[in-house]
Short mmCIF file of C-alpha atoms in Angstrom, two decimals:
data_model
loop_
_atom_site.label_atom_id
_atom_site.label_comp_id
_atom_site.label_asym_id
_atom_site.label_seq_id
_atom_site.Cartn_x
_atom_site.Cartn_y
_atom_site.Cartn_z
CA MET B 1 -33.92 2.30 6.20
CA SER B 2 -33.14 1.24 9.76
CA GLU B 3 -29.75 1.88 11.37
CA GLU B 4 -28.82 -1.80 11.47
CA LYS B 5 -29.39 -2.23 7.70
CA ARG B 6 -27.16 0.78 6.87
CA GLU B 7 -24.31 -0.50 9.03
CA ARG B 8 -21.63 -1.97 6.82
CA PRO B 9 -19.59 -5.00 7.90
CA ARG B 10 -16.67 -3.99 10.11
CA MET B 11 -14.18 -6.12 8.22
CA LEU B 12 -14.23 -8.50 5.28
CA GLU B 13 -11.94 -11.52 5.46
CA ARG B 14 -10.09 -13.31 2.68
CA LYS B 15 -8.26 -16.59 2.79
CA ILE B 16 -4.54 -16.27 3.52
CA PRO B 17 -2.42 -18.86 1.67
CA GLU B 18 -0.30 -21.14 3.81
CA GLY B 19 3.16 -19.71 4.41
CA ALA B 20 2.06 -16.15 3.57
CA LYS B 21 1.83 -13.26 5.99
CA PRO B 22 -1.57 -11.61 6.38
CA GLU B 23 -2.22 -8.21 4.86
CA VAL B 24 -4.66 -5.47 5.78
CA GLN B 25 -6.15 -3.56 2.87
CA ILE B 26 -7.39 -0.03 3.50
CA PHE B 27 -9.76 1.05 0.77
CA PRO B 28 -10.88 4.70 1.10
CA GLN B 29 -14.02 5.67 -0.80
CA ARG B 30 -12.15 8.60 -2.40
CA LEU B 31 -8.64 9.14 -3.73
CA LEU B 32 -6.38 10.55 -1.01
CA SER B 33 -4.30 13.70 -1.33
CA ALA B 34 -0.53 13.60 -0.85
CA ASP B 35 -0.95 15.35 2.54
CA THR B 36 -3.47 12.78 3.79
CA THR B 37 -1.33 9.92 2.47
CA GLU B 38 1.72 11.34 4.26
CA LYS B 39 -0.16 11.68 7.59
CA LEU B 40 -1.65 8.19 7.31
CA LEU B 41 1.64 6.45 6.45
CA ASN B 42 3.53 8.24 9.22
CA GLU B 43 0.87 7.40 11.80
CA LEU B 44 0.79 3.75 10.72
CA LEU B 45 4.58 3.45 10.95
CA GLU B 46 4.74 5.31 14.26
CA ARG B 47 1.86 3.70 16.13
CA VAL B 48 1.54 0.16 14.71
CA GLU B 49 4.15 -2.44 15.64
CA GLY B 50 4.72 -5.35 13.28
CA ILE B 51 4.36 -3.80 9.80
CA GLY B 52 6.42 -5.61 7.16
CA ARG B 53 5.71 -3.46 4.11
CA ILE B 54 3.18 -0.96 2.82
CA VAL B 55 2.06 -0.88 -0.81
CA ILE B 56 0.15 2.06 -2.30
CA HIS B 57 -2.08 1.58 -5.36
CA GLY B 58 -3.86 4.20 -7.39
CA PRO B 59 -3.99 6.01 -10.71
CA GLY B 60 -0.62 7.20 -11.96
CA LEU B 61 0.43 10.83 -11.85
CA PRO B 62 2.40 11.22 -15.09
CA LYS B 63 5.30 13.64 -15.52
CA ALA B 64 4.30 14.37 -19.12
CA VAL B 65 1.10 14.23 -21.15
CA PRO B 66 1.09 10.68 -22.64
CA PHE B 67 -1.02 11.35 -25.78
CA GLY B 68 -3.02 13.94 -27.68
CA PRO B 69 -2.05 17.36 -29.01
CA ALA B 70 -0.09 18.23 -25.86
CA ARG B 71 1.87 14.96 -25.90
CA GLY B 72 5.22 15.27 -24.13
CA LYS B 73 4.39 18.54 -22.35
CA PRO B 74 4.95 18.50 -18.58
CA VAL B 75 1.99 17.83 -16.28
CA LYS B 76 1.98 20.09 -13.24
CA HIS B 77 -0.22 18.00 -10.98
CA PRO B 78 -0.22 19.36 -7.39
CA GLU B 79 -0.26 15.84 -5.94
CA ARG B 80 2.91 14.74 -7.78
CA ARG B 81 5.38 15.89 -5.18
CA PRO B 82 7.61 14.27 -2.58
CA ILE B 83 6.11 13.39 0.78
CA GLU B 84 8.10 12.69 3.93
CA VAL B 85 7.51 9.21 5.33
CA HIS B 86 9.44 7.93 8.33
CA GLY B 87 12.00 10.73 7.86
CA GLU B 88 12.65 10.01 4.16
CA LYS B 89 11.42 11.84 1.05
CA VAL B 90 9.25 9.60 -1.13
CA PRO B 91 8.07 10.79 -4.56
CA MET B 92 4.31 10.46 -5.09
CA LYS B 93 3.90 8.74 -8.45
CA VAL B 94 0.30 7.62 -7.86
CA GLN B 95 -2.69 9.17 -6.18
CA THR B 96 -3.55 6.91 -3.27
CA GLY B 97 -6.65 4.79 -3.85
CA GLN B 98 -5.75 1.69 -1.85
CA ILE B 99 -3.17 0.88 0.83
CA ILE B 100 -2.01 -2.65 1.62
CA VAL B 101 -0.19 -3.22 4.91
CA GLU B 102 1.68 -6.51 5.39
CA ILE B 103 1.61 -7.74 9.00
CA GLU B 104 4.67 -9.47 10.44
CA ASP B 105 3.10 -10.57 13.75
CA GLU B 106 0.12 -12.85 13.02
CA ASP B 107 -0.56 -13.39 16.73
CA ARG B 108 -1.47 -9.71 17.13
CA LEU B 109 -3.51 -9.48 13.90
CA ASP B 110 -6.83 -8.54 15.56
CA ASP B 111 -5.16 -5.85 17.70
CA ILE B 112 -3.26 -4.48 14.71
CA VAL B 113 -6.45 -4.28 12.63
CA GLU B 114 -8.12 -2.36 15.48
CA GLU B 115 -5.16 0.07 15.62
CA ILE B 116 -5.25 0.56 11.84
CA GLU B 117 -9.01 1.21 11.87
CA GLU B 118 -8.61 3.74 14.69
CA ILE B 119 -5.87 5.60 12.79
CA CYS B 120 -7.99 5.61 9.63
CA ARG B 121 -11.00 7.03 11.52
CA GLU B 122 -8.78 9.84 12.87
CA ILE B 123 -7.09 10.77 9.58
CA LEU B 124 -9.22 9.82 6.58
CA PRO B 125 -11.73 12.46 5.46
CA CYS B 126 -14.07 9.83 3.98
CA ASP B 127 -15.52 6.40 4.65
CA PHE B 128 -13.24 3.42 4.15
CA GLU B 129 -13.25 -0.36 4.17
CA VAL B 130 -10.73 -2.60 5.86
CA GLN B 131 -10.16 -6.14 4.63
CA VAL B 132 -7.83 -8.84 5.92
CA GLY B 133 -6.31 -11.41 3.58
CA ARG B 134 -3.52 -11.65 1.04
CA PHE B 135 -3.63 -9.06 -1.77
CA THR B 136 -0.07 -9.17 -3.15
CA ARG B 137 2.15 -12.02 -4.34
CA HIS B 138 4.20 -13.89 -1.76
CA LYS B 139 5.96 -16.25 -4.20
CA PRO B 140 8.02 -15.35 -7.27
CA THR B 141 5.93 -14.83 -10.40
CA VAL B 142 6.85 -15.65 -14.00
CA THR B 143 7.37 -11.89 -14.44
CA ASP B 144 9.90 -11.87 -11.59
CA TYR B 145 11.84 -14.69 -13.28
CA LEU B 146 11.71 -12.86 -16.63
CA LYS B 147 12.87 -9.59 -15.12
CA PHE B 148 15.53 -10.78 -12.66
CA GLY B 149 16.42 -14.31 -13.78
CA GLU B 150 16.49 -17.37 -11.53
CA GLU B 151 19.60 -16.27 -9.61
CA GLY B 152 18.25 -12.73 -9.33
CA VAL B 153 14.99 -13.96 -7.82
CA LYS B 154 16.94 -15.93 -5.20
CA LYS B 155 18.83 -12.76 -4.19
CA LEU B 156 15.83 -10.41 -4.46
CA ASP B 157 14.38 -8.86 -1.32
CA LYS B 158 11.16 -10.86 -0.75
CA ARG B 159 9.22 -7.61 -0.16
CA LEU B 160 9.71 -6.76 -3.86
CA LEU B 161 8.15 -9.95 -5.28
CA GLY B 162 5.38 -9.32 -7.78
CA LEU B 163 5.54 -5.53 -7.56
CA VAL B 164 6.99 -4.54 -10.93
CA GLU B 165 6.05 -5.25 -14.54
CA PRO B 166 8.77 -6.68 -16.81
CA ARG B 167 9.67 -3.53 -18.78
CA ALA B 168 9.54 -1.09 -15.87
CA ARG B 169 12.63 -0.07 -13.96
CA LEU B 170 12.39 -1.04 -10.30
CA ALA B 171 13.70 2.37 -9.17
CA ASP B 172 10.92 4.12 -11.14
CA ARG B 173 8.14 2.11 -9.48
CA VAL B 174 9.22 1.21 -5.93
CA SER B 175 10.45 3.26 -2.98
CA VAL B 176 12.07 1.23 -0.21
CA LEU B 177 12.31 2.81 3.23
CA LYS B 178 14.69 1.47 5.82
CA LYS B 179 13.28 0.36 9.15
CA GLY B 180 14.36 2.32 12.22
CA GLU B 181 16.64 -0.43 13.52
CA ASP B 182 18.45 -0.95 10.17
#
């Protein structure tokens, strides 16, 4: 196969709904370790201006065996440990399979994507894809109204919209880091 056929597209684009901020999705071809996740998040927060929020997706790392003969016994997974991001300890509850970075400054989107790709090339031990679009909710969902109520949704930090299922406790699923100027 020739070199030009093997070359994958640099970036895939998705439509961004009106009124929503663009997001950059980093999709590594392998699950990332806690160490790699920690390095990547710290580099993104240190070197890229204009990040609104970062969401990490991946398979859960349970505290206890959920079913079977060992049900309820503790799971000693080496990746389920706190990492330090932006000077704060964050518990790893998932193994990183996808990272979504919300961009505050749409005017610098192309430059920010270039910076993110450069950081990923430096840190990630595997191939990755970068996509631009909208991958998380930007408006309240029915689930948000069920969980927080109408008044609660009005008071809710907009960065938390659509992130938690109805029966889950927010504190068990989401870690919020304060920005440097807060």
